[in-house]
Coordinates of C-alpha atoms in Angstrom, one line a residue:
M1 CA 62.1 191.9 36.1
R2 CA 65.4 190.0 35.6
L3 CA 64.1 187.2 37.8
L4 CA 61.0 186.9 35.7
R5 CA 63.0 186.7 32.6
V6 CA 65.2 183.9 34.1
V7 CA 62.1 182.0 35.3
G8 CA 60.4 182.4 31.9
G9 CA 63.6 181.2 30.1
L10 CA 63.8 178.1 32.4
M11 CA 60.2 177.3 31.6
L12 CA 61.0 177.6 27.9
L13 CA 64.0 175.3 28.4
F14 CA 61.8 172.8 30.2
I15 CA 59.3 172.8 27.3
T16 CA 62.0 172.5 24.7
V17 CA 63.9 169.6 26.2
G18 CA 61.1 167.9 28.0
D19 CA 59.6 164.6 26.9
S20 CA 56.4 166.0 25.5
A21 CA 56.0 162.8 23.5
K22 CA 54.4 161.3 26.6
L23 CA 51.3 163.5 26.1
P24 CA 48.5 161.8 24.3
H25 CA 47.5 163.0 20.9
R26 CA 44.1 164.0 19.6
S27 CA 42.3 161.5 17.5
S28 CA 41.5 162.1 13.8
E29 CA 37.8 162.5 14.8
E30 CA 36.9 165.6 16.7
G31 CA 33.8 164.6 18.4
D32 CA 33.0 166.7 21.5
D33 CA 36.7 166.9 22.4
I34 CA 37.0 170.0 20.2
L35 CA 35.1 171.9 22.9
T36 CA 37.6 171.2 25.6
Q37 CA 40.9 172.9 26.6
R38 CA 42.7 169.6 26.5
Y39 CA 41.9 169.1 22.8
W40 CA 43.6 172.4 21.9
Y41 CA 46.6 171.8 24.2
E42 CA 47.2 168.4 22.7
H43 CA 46.8 170.0 19.2
A44 CA 49.5 172.6 20.1
D45 CA 51.7 169.9 21.6
K46 CA 51.7 167.9 18.4
T47 CA 52.6 171.0 16.4
L48 CA 55.4 171.9 18.9
Q49 CA 56.9 168.4 18.5
K50 CA 57.0 168.9 14.8
K51 CA 58.7 172.3 15.1
Q52 CA 61.3 170.9 17.5
K53 CA 62.6 168.8 14.6
I54 CA 63.1 171.7 12.3
S55 CA 66.6 172.4 13.6
E56 CA 67.5 168.9 12.2
N57 CA 66.9 170.2 8.7
L58 CA 69.1 173.3 9.0
E59 CA 71.6 173.6 6.2
R60 CA 72.7 170.0 5.4
G61 CA 74.7 171.1 2.4
K62 CA 73.4 172.3 -0.9
A63 CA 70.2 171.4 -2.7
K64 CA 71.0 169.1 -5.6
N65 CA 67.5 169.3 -7.0
I66 CA 65.0 172.2 -7.0
I67 CA 61.2 171.8 -7.6
F68 CA 59.5 175.2 -7.7
F69 CA 55.7 175.0 -7.5
L70 CA 53.9 178.2 -8.6
G71 CA 50.1 178.5 -8.0
D72 CA 49.2 181.3 -10.3
G73 CA 46.9 183.7 -8.4
M74 CA 47.0 181.4 -5.3
G75 CA 46.8 184.1 -2.7
M76 CA 46.0 183.6 1.0
S77 CA 42.3 183.7 0.7
T78 CA 42.5 181.2 -2.1
I79 CA 44.6 178.8 0.0
T80 CA 42.2 179.1 3.0
A81 CA 39.1 178.5 0.8
A82 CA 40.8 175.6 -1.0
R83 CA 41.7 174.0 2.3
I84 CA 38.0 174.2 3.3
Y85 CA 36.9 173.0 -0.1
K86 CA 39.3 170.0 0.0
G87 CA 38.0 169.1 3.5
Q88 CA 34.3 169.3 2.5
K89 CA 34.9 167.2 -0.5
A90 CA 36.2 164.6 1.9
G91 CA 33.1 164.8 4.1
L92 CA 34.7 167.0 6.8
K93 CA 33.5 170.4 8.0
G94 CA 36.4 171.8 6.1
A95 CA 38.4 174.2 8.1
E96 CA 40.3 171.3 9.9
A97 CA 41.6 170.0 6.6
E98 CA 45.2 170.6 5.4
L99 CA 46.8 171.2 2.0
T100 CA 50.0 169.3 1.6
F101 CA 52.2 172.3 1.5
E102 CA 50.7 173.8 4.7
D103 CA 52.8 171.2 6.6
F104 CA 56.0 172.6 5.2
P105 CA 58.2 173.7 8.1
H106 CA 59.4 177.0 6.7
V107 CA 57.1 179.9 5.7
S108 CA 57.7 183.5 4.6
L109 CA 55.9 186.3 2.9
S110 CA 56.7 187.8 -0.6
K111 CA 56.0 191.3 -1.7
T112 CA 54.6 191.2 -5.2
Y113 CA 54.5 194.8 -6.5
A114 CA 55.9 195.8 -9.9
I115 CA 58.3 198.8 -10.5
D116 CA 55.3 200.7 -12.0
R117 CA 52.2 199.1 -10.4
Q118 CA 51.1 198.5 -6.9
T119 CA 49.3 195.4 -8.2
S120 CA 51.2 193.3 -10.5
D121 CA 50.7 190.8 -13.4
S122 CA 52.1 187.4 -14.0
A123 CA 54.9 188.6 -16.2
N124 CA 56.7 191.1 -14.1
T125 CA 56.3 188.8 -11.1
A126 CA 57.8 185.8 -13.0
T127 CA 60.8 188.1 -13.7
A128 CA 61.0 188.8 -10.0
Y129 CA 60.8 185.2 -8.6
L130 CA 62.6 183.5 -11.4
C131 CA 65.3 186.1 -12.4
G132 CA 65.6 188.1 -9.1
V133 CA 64.9 191.5 -10.7
K134 CA 61.9 193.8 -10.4
A135 CA 60.4 194.7 -13.8
N136 CA 57.6 196.7 -15.2
Y137 CA 54.1 195.5 -15.7
G138 CA 53.7 193.1 -18.7
T139 CA 57.5 192.6 -19.3
L140 CA 59.4 189.3 -19.1
G141 CA 63.0 188.6 -18.4
V142 CA 64.1 192.2 -18.6
N143 CA 65.1 194.9 -16.2
G144 CA 63.2 198.1 -15.3
K145 CA 64.6 200.0 -18.2
V146 CA 62.2 198.1 -20.6
K147 CA 58.7 199.5 -20.8
N148 CA 55.7 197.4 -21.6
E149 CA 55.3 196.8 -25.4
D150 CA 58.3 199.0 -26.2
C151 CA 60.3 196.8 -28.5
D152 CA 63.2 199.2 -29.0
S153 CA 63.8 199.4 -25.2
S154 CA 64.3 195.6 -25.0
K155 CA 66.5 194.9 -28.0
D156 CA 69.7 195.8 -26.1
N157 CA 71.0 192.7 -24.5
S158 CA 72.1 194.6 -21.4
T159 CA 68.5 194.9 -20.4
H160 CA 68.1 191.1 -20.4
V161 CA 68.3 189.2 -17.1
S162 CA 69.0 185.5 -16.6
S163 CA 66.7 183.1 -14.8
I164 CA 67.4 180.4 -12.2
L165 CA 66.8 177.9 -14.9
Q166 CA 69.7 179.2 -16.9
W167 CA 71.8 179.2 -13.7
A168 CA 71.0 175.5 -13.3
Q169 CA 71.9 174.7 -16.9
E170 CA 75.2 176.5 -16.5
E171 CA 76.1 174.1 -13.6
G172 CA 75.2 171.0 -15.7
K173 CA 71.8 170.4 -14.2
S174 CA 68.8 169.1 -16.2
T175 CA 65.9 171.6 -16.5
G176 CA 62.2 171.4 -17.3
F177 CA 58.8 172.9 -16.7
V178 CA 55.2 171.8 -16.4
T179 CA 52.2 174.1 -16.8
T180 CA 48.4 173.9 -17.3
T181 CA 48.6 177.1 -19.4
R182 CA 50.3 177.6 -22.7
V183 CA 54.0 176.9 -22.5
T184 CA 54.5 180.4 -23.8
H185 CA 52.4 182.0 -21.2
A186 CA 53.8 184.5 -18.7
T187 CA 54.9 182.2 -15.9
P188 CA 56.9 179.6 -17.9
A189 CA 58.1 182.3 -20.3
G190 CA 59.9 184.0 -17.4
L191 CA 62.3 181.0 -17.4
Y192 CA 63.6 181.5 -20.9
A193 CA 62.3 184.7 -22.7
H194 CA 63.3 188.3 -22.8
S195 CA 60.3 190.4 -24.0
A196 CA 58.8 193.8 -23.7
S197 CA 55.4 192.2 -23.8
R198 CA 54.1 188.9 -22.5
D199 CA 51.5 189.0 -25.3
W200 CA 54.2 188.4 -28.0
E201 CA 53.8 184.7 -27.9
A202 CA 53.7 183.9 -31.6
E203 CA 54.8 187.2 -33.2
S204 CA 56.2 190.6 -32.3
P205 CA 56.1 194.0 -33.9
G206 CA 59.8 194.1 -34.2
G207 CA 60.1 190.8 -36.0
D208 CA 62.5 187.9 -35.3
E209 CA 65.7 189.8 -35.5
K210 CA 64.7 192.8 -33.4
C211 CA 62.4 191.3 -30.8
P212 CA 61.9 187.6 -31.3
D213 CA 58.6 186.2 -30.1
I214 CA 58.4 184.0 -27.1
A215 CA 57.8 180.7 -28.8
L216 CA 60.8 181.3 -31.1
Q217 CA 63.0 182.1 -28.1
L218 CA 61.9 178.8 -26.4
V219 CA 62.9 176.7 -29.4
K220 CA 65.9 178.6 -30.9
Q221 CA 67.7 180.5 -28.2
N222 CA 69.4 180.0 -24.9
P223 CA 68.3 178.9 -22.4
G224 CA 65.0 177.7 -23.9
K225 CA 66.5 175.4 -26.5
N226 CA 68.4 173.5 -23.8
I227 CA 65.3 172.7 -21.7
Q228 CA 64.8 168.9 -21.6
V229 CA 61.1 168.7 -20.5
I230 CA 58.4 171.0 -21.7
L231 CA 54.8 170.1 -20.9
G232 CA 51.6 172.1 -21.2
G233 CA 49.3 173.7 -23.8
G234 CA 49.7 176.2 -26.6
R235 CA 50.2 174.5 -29.9
Q236 CA 48.9 177.7 -31.5
S237 CA 52.2 179.5 -31.2
F238 CA 54.2 176.7 -32.8
F239 CA 52.5 176.3 -36.1
P240 CA 52.0 178.6 -39.2
N241 CA 48.7 180.3 -39.8
N242 CA 47.9 178.2 -42.9
E243 CA 48.1 174.9 -41.0
P244 CA 45.1 173.6 -39.0
D245 CA 45.6 172.3 -35.5
V246 CA 45.7 168.5 -35.0
E247 CA 42.7 168.6 -32.7
S248 CA 40.8 171.9 -32.7
K249 CA 41.4 172.4 -36.4
E250 CA 41.9 176.1 -35.7
M251 CA 44.8 177.6 -37.7
G252 CA 48.2 178.2 -36.1
K253 CA 49.1 181.8 -35.2
R254 CA 52.6 182.1 -36.7
K255 CA 52.8 184.5 -39.7
D256 CA 56.4 183.6 -40.4
G257 CA 55.6 180.2 -41.8
K258 CA 57.7 178.4 -39.3
N259 CA 56.8 175.0 -37.8
L260 CA 58.6 175.3 -34.5
V261 CA 57.7 171.7 -33.4
N262 CA 59.6 170.4 -36.5
E263 CA 62.5 172.7 -35.8
W264 CA 62.6 171.6 -32.1
L265 CA 62.6 167.9 -33.3
D266 CA 65.4 168.5 -35.8
H267 CA 67.6 170.2 -33.2
K268 CA 67.1 167.6 -30.5
N269 CA 67.5 164.6 -32.9
N270 CA 71.0 165.9 -33.6
I271 CA 71.7 165.8 -29.9
S272 CA 70.0 162.5 -28.8
S273 CA 68.2 159.5 -30.2
K274 CA 65.8 159.7 -27.3
V275 CA 63.4 162.5 -28.3
N276 CA 59.6 162.6 -28.1
Y277 CA 56.9 165.1 -29.1
V278 CA 53.4 164.3 -27.9
H279 CA 50.0 166.0 -28.2
N280 CA 47.5 163.8 -26.4
L281 CA 47.2 161.5 -23.4
E282 CA 47.9 158.3 -25.4
G283 CA 51.2 159.6 -26.7
F284 CA 52.1 160.9 -23.2
E285 CA 51.5 157.6 -21.6
N286 CA 53.7 155.8 -24.1
V287 CA 56.7 157.9 -23.1
T288 CA 59.1 156.2 -20.8
A289 CA 61.8 158.0 -18.8
D290 CA 64.5 155.5 -19.7
E291 CA 64.0 156.1 -23.4
T292 CA 63.6 159.9 -23.1
D293 CA 66.2 162.7 -22.9
Y294 CA 64.0 165.4 -24.4
L295 CA 60.2 165.7 -24.2
L296 CA 57.9 168.3 -25.7
G297 CA 54.2 167.8 -24.9
L298 CA 51.7 170.3 -26.2
F299 CA 48.3 169.0 -25.3
E300 CA 45.9 171.8 -26.3
Y301 CA 45.7 174.5 -29.0
S302 CA 45.6 177.1 -26.2
H303 CA 45.5 176.4 -22.4
M304 CA 45.0 173.0 -21.0
Q305 CA 41.6 172.0 -19.8
Y306 CA 40.2 172.9 -16.4
E307 CA 40.4 169.9 -14.1
F308 CA 36.6 169.4 -14.3
E309 CA 36.7 169.0 -18.1
R310 CA 40.0 167.0 -18.0
V311 CA 38.5 164.3 -15.8
T312 CA 35.5 164.0 -18.1
S313 CA 37.3 164.1 -21.4
N314 CA 40.3 161.9 -20.4
S315 CA 42.2 163.3 -23.3
E316 CA 45.2 164.9 -21.6
P317 CA 47.4 164.2 -18.6
S318 CA 46.8 165.8 -15.2
I319 CA 49.3 168.1 -13.6
T320 CA 50.2 165.3 -11.3
D321 CA 50.9 163.0 -14.3
M322 CA 53.1 165.6 -15.9
T323 CA 55.0 166.3 -12.7
K324 CA 55.7 162.6 -12.2
K325 CA 57.0 162.1 -15.8
A326 CA 59.2 165.3 -15.5
I327 CA 60.8 164.2 -12.3
Q328 CA 61.5 160.7 -13.7
I329 CA 63.2 162.1 -16.8
L330 CA 65.2 164.9 -15.1
S331 CA 66.3 162.8 -12.1
K332 CA 68.5 160.7 -14.4
N333 CA 71.1 163.5 -14.2
S334 CA 73.6 162.9 -11.4
K335 CA 74.2 166.6 -11.1
G336 CA 70.5 167.2 -10.3
Y337 CA 67.8 169.2 -11.9
F338 CA 65.5 172.3 -11.7
L339 CA 61.8 171.9 -12.4
L340 CA 59.0 174.5 -12.4
V341 CA 55.5 173.3 -12.0
E342 CA 52.7 175.8 -12.5
G343 CA 49.1 175.4 -11.6
G344 CA 48.1 178.1 -14.0
R345 CA 44.4 177.8 -14.3
I346 CA 43.8 178.8 -10.7
D347 CA 44.3 182.3 -12.0
H348 CA 41.9 181.8 -14.9
G349 CA 39.1 180.6 -12.6
H350 CA 39.4 183.7 -10.6
H351 CA 39.5 186.0 -13.6
D352 CA 36.2 184.4 -14.8
G353 CA 34.7 185.0 -11.3
M354 CA 34.3 181.2 -10.9
A355 CA 35.6 180.4 -7.5
K356 CA 34.8 176.7 -7.6
R357 CA 37.0 176.2 -10.7
A358 CA 39.9 178.1 -9.0
L359 CA 39.6 175.9 -5.9
E360 CA 39.4 172.7 -7.8
E361 CA 42.6 173.7 -9.6
V362 CA 44.3 174.3 -6.2
V363 CA 43.3 170.8 -5.0
S364 CA 44.6 169.3 -8.2
F365 CA 47.8 171.3 -7.9
D366 CA 48.2 170.1 -4.3
K367 CA 48.1 166.4 -5.5
A368 CA 51.1 167.1 -7.7
I369 CA 53.0 168.6 -4.7
K370 CA 52.1 165.5 -2.6
L371 CA 53.5 163.3 -5.3
A372 CA 56.7 165.3 -5.6
L373 CA 57.3 164.9 -1.9
E374 CA 56.9 161.2 -2.2
M375 CA 59.3 161.0 -5.1
T376 CA 62.1 163.0 -3.7
N377 CA 64.5 163.1 -0.7
R378 CA 64.5 166.0 1.8
E379 CA 68.2 165.6 2.1
D380 CA 69.1 166.8 -1.4
T381 CA 65.9 168.4 -2.8
L382 CA 64.4 171.8 -2.1
L383 CA 60.7 172.1 -2.7
L384 CA 59.1 175.5 -2.8
V385 CA 55.4 176.5 -3.1
T386 CA 54.3 180.1 -3.7
A387 CA 52.1 182.3 -5.8
D388 CA 52.9 185.1 -8.2
H389 CA 50.1 187.3 -6.9
S390 CA 46.7 187.1 -5.2
H391 CA 43.2 187.9 -6.4
T392 CA 40.3 189.9 -5.0
M393 CA 38.3 187.0 -3.7
T394 CA 37.2 187.2 0.0
I395 CA 35.7 184.9 2.5
S396 CA 33.2 187.0 4.3
G397 CA 30.3 187.1 6.8
Y398 CA 29.8 184.7 9.7
P399 CA 28.7 181.4 8.3
L400 CA 28.7 178.5 10.7
R401 CA 31.6 176.1 10.6
G402 CA 30.7 173.4 8.1
N403 CA 28.7 175.8 5.9
N404 CA 29.5 175.0 2.3
I405 CA 32.4 177.2 1.3
L406 CA 30.6 177.7 -2.1
G407 CA 27.2 178.2 -0.6
T408 CA 25.3 181.0 1.0
Y409 CA 24.4 182.2 4.5
V410 CA 21.7 184.3 6.0
S411 CA 22.7 187.0 8.4
R412 CA 21.1 186.7 11.8
D413 CA 20.2 190.3 12.2
E414 CA 19.6 191.7 8.8
K415 CA 18.1 188.5 7.4
V416 CA 20.1 189.0 4.2
E417 CA 21.4 186.0 2.2
Y418 CA 24.9 186.3 0.8
T419 CA 27.5 184.1 -0.7
V420 CA 30.4 183.1 1.5
L421 CA 32.9 183.8 -1.4
G422 CA 32.8 187.0 -3.4
Y423 CA 35.0 189.3 -5.4
A424 CA 35.8 193.0 -5.2
N425 CA 35.3 193.2 -8.9
G426 CA 34.6 191.0 -11.9
P427 CA 31.9 189.5 -14.2
G428 CA 29.7 188.3 -11.4
Y429 CA 28.3 191.7 -10.6
N430 CA 24.6 191.9 -10.3
T431 CA 22.0 193.6 -8.1
S432 CA 20.0 190.4 -7.3
R433 CA 19.8 189.4 -3.6
T434 CA 18.0 186.1 -4.2
F435 CA 19.6 182.7 -4.8
K436 CA 18.0 179.6 -6.2
K437 CA 18.7 176.5 -4.1
N438 CA 22.2 175.2 -4.7
S439 CA 22.7 177.5 -7.6
T440 CA 26.0 178.8 -6.2
L441 CA 27.4 175.3 -6.1
G442 CA 27.7 174.8 -9.9
N443 CA 31.0 174.6 -11.7
D444 CA 30.2 177.7 -13.8
Y445 CA 28.6 179.8 -11.1
K446 CA 30.1 183.4 -11.0
Q447 CA 30.3 184.7 -7.4
P448 CA 28.9 188.2 -6.9
A449 CA 31.3 191.1 -7.4
T450 CA 31.1 194.6 -6.0
F451 CA 31.3 196.2 -9.4
Y452 CA 31.5 194.9 -13.0
L453 CA 34.6 194.2 -14.9
E454 CA 34.8 191.7 -17.8
S455 CA 37.7 190.0 -16.1
E456 CA 38.3 190.1 -12.3
T457 CA 41.6 191.6 -11.3
H458 CA 44.6 190.5 -9.3
G459 CA 45.1 191.4 -5.6
G460 CA 48.1 193.4 -4.4
E461 CA 48.7 191.9 -1.0
D462 CA 51.8 189.8 0.0
V463 CA 51.7 186.0 -0.8
P464 CA 53.1 183.2 1.2
V465 CA 56.1 181.1 0.4
F466 CA 56.3 177.5 1.7
A467 CA 59.6 175.6 1.8
I468 CA 60.8 172.2 2.7
G469 CA 64.0 170.2 2.2
A470 CA 67.6 171.2 1.7
V471 CA 68.4 174.7 3.0
A472 CA 64.7 175.5 3.2
H473 CA 65.3 177.6 6.4
L474 CA 66.3 180.5 4.1
F475 CA 62.7 181.2 3.6
H476 CA 61.4 183.1 6.7
G477 CA 60.3 186.6 7.4
V478 CA 59.0 189.1 4.8
H479 CA 61.0 189.5 1.7
D480 CA 60.7 191.1 -1.7
Q481 CA 59.8 188.6 -4.4
T482 CA 63.2 189.1 -6.0
Y483 CA 64.7 187.3 -2.9
I484 CA 63.3 183.9 -3.9
P485 CA 65.7 183.0 -6.8
H486 CA 68.7 184.3 -5.0
A487 CA 67.9 182.2 -2.0
I488 CA 67.3 179.1 -4.2
G489 CA 70.6 179.9 -6.0
Y490 CA 72.4 180.0 -2.7
A491 CA 70.8 176.7 -1.6
A492 CA 71.9 175.0 -4.8
C493 CA 75.2 176.8 -5.3
I494 CA 74.2 178.1 -8.7
G495 CA 73.9 181.6 -10.2
P496 CA 75.2 184.9 -8.8
N497 CA 75.6 183.5 -5.2
K498 CA 77.3 180.2 -6.1
D499 CA 80.8 181.4 -4.9
Y500 CA 79.3 182.8 -1.7
C501 CA 77.6 179.5 -1.1
K502 CA 80.6 177.4 -1.7
G503 CA 82.6 179.5 0.7
A504 CA 80.1 179.0 3.5
A505 CA 80.6 176.1 5.9
S506 CA 77.7 173.7 6.4
I507 CA 75.9 174.4 9.6
S508 CA 75.2 171.4 11.7
P509 CA 72.1 171.2 14.0
I510 CA 72.7 172.4 17.5
P511 CA 73.6 169.3 19.7
S512 CA 70.9 168.6 22.3
F513 CA 73.3 169.0 25.2
L514 CA 74.0 172.6 24.1
V515 CA 70.3 173.6 24.1
P516 CA 70.2 174.7 27.7
F517 CA 73.2 177.0 27.2
V518 CA 71.7 178.5 24.0
V519 CA 68.4 179.2 25.9
L520 CA 70.2 180.8 28.9
A521 CA 72.3 182.9 26.5
H522 CA 69.2 184.4 25.1
I523 CA 67.9 185.1 28.6
F524 CA 71.0 187.0 29.7

């Protein structure tokens, strides 16, 4: 047995240090090669060569910049379906395609449960992955002592927890966030708010003094008032209820008479002469990074448009446009920056039972990630991509490879037609087993659900975390969601772990001449 272990180790050693680059690589077109053993051996070889380089990226010092991409509701089935959808849009069979972040070298899994729920919401998860503390369902930026919608339990500052954005500000870094939802929605609010309810966006039952609403905390309190770039939707929470919205003409939702946009402008103009508030695409495009220190962009009365509508209307920036502008502004700081980018409407597409909308949002989100990779340096920037929770969407049956991911398939034995994508619950429930030709391919088609709910629910399984760049190797294995900000804090030497980080020596990659000894050490 010991001899077998030695032989196996030496074989591993040969593979590790051998010149595998001499092997030919597969072409971008599959053809009949996909049927052969050689095709898959070469495919594996290409991947192995990539993985051999991972050690070169081990802890090269701290991460100066952090870009945190959060796909709201982007669980594993959504990622798989979006990969296929992206490939099929490009004329491929689909499964062989790749989302940008799937090429990140470090991957882990994150447990998403809440203190009081097996399946969580976007508020308590935001508290976990941004503040490093588990919380109760529906609560933001507070610990487990605060119950959902219990104002009295949250008024004590000792229940408030700080976020990674605040940690970054305390070290002199610039901060910002981009979202396709309202800027006061659960995910971004986890950066700056302390609230017993995610729904208190424009008012709270306790009033400003007892339990200030989320929008007020963003504009008037730390760390919200120090955020330099804020881009998304949600004008409704910033204007009084007797003032019509600039575009929708719906009235604002504030009952306290405050115009928080004016208050934001007044505060920022006392700090800098380079301040911009914009509410449409034209205003956004006129903003230049050199002439901007603070930027507030509120592009919709409520959430921003789904990507399908945005492309048609051409009235607001894409998530890629917003990400680019945010990086340009924040990167002026020599101390670095923290940026959160949320693809928030992935979640909304799923809640509506409209898988196509969710998948299109993932593809758009992926473009923003690709741009961020192109604009940043792996040496000093940590990029993270994850989800807050999953959804109940499944990819089922045995459709042939290349079958439209949004289409149907007829089972060979039972002769029953079914959709490839479906939900465990949601608004798409019906008893019909007949489908009009191409009806399932529409933007507004609701995939069938097992039983009816007005809004499809989240899923409770673990979600993946993809990481690349400075100190990205910290993301491996299965961790609680609360691990994420602490690992980022360590990588950037900010927050509770900054002293621990500064005391740790930088670990250099293992020199190639030592690899044989490392392998043999593992054998014996």
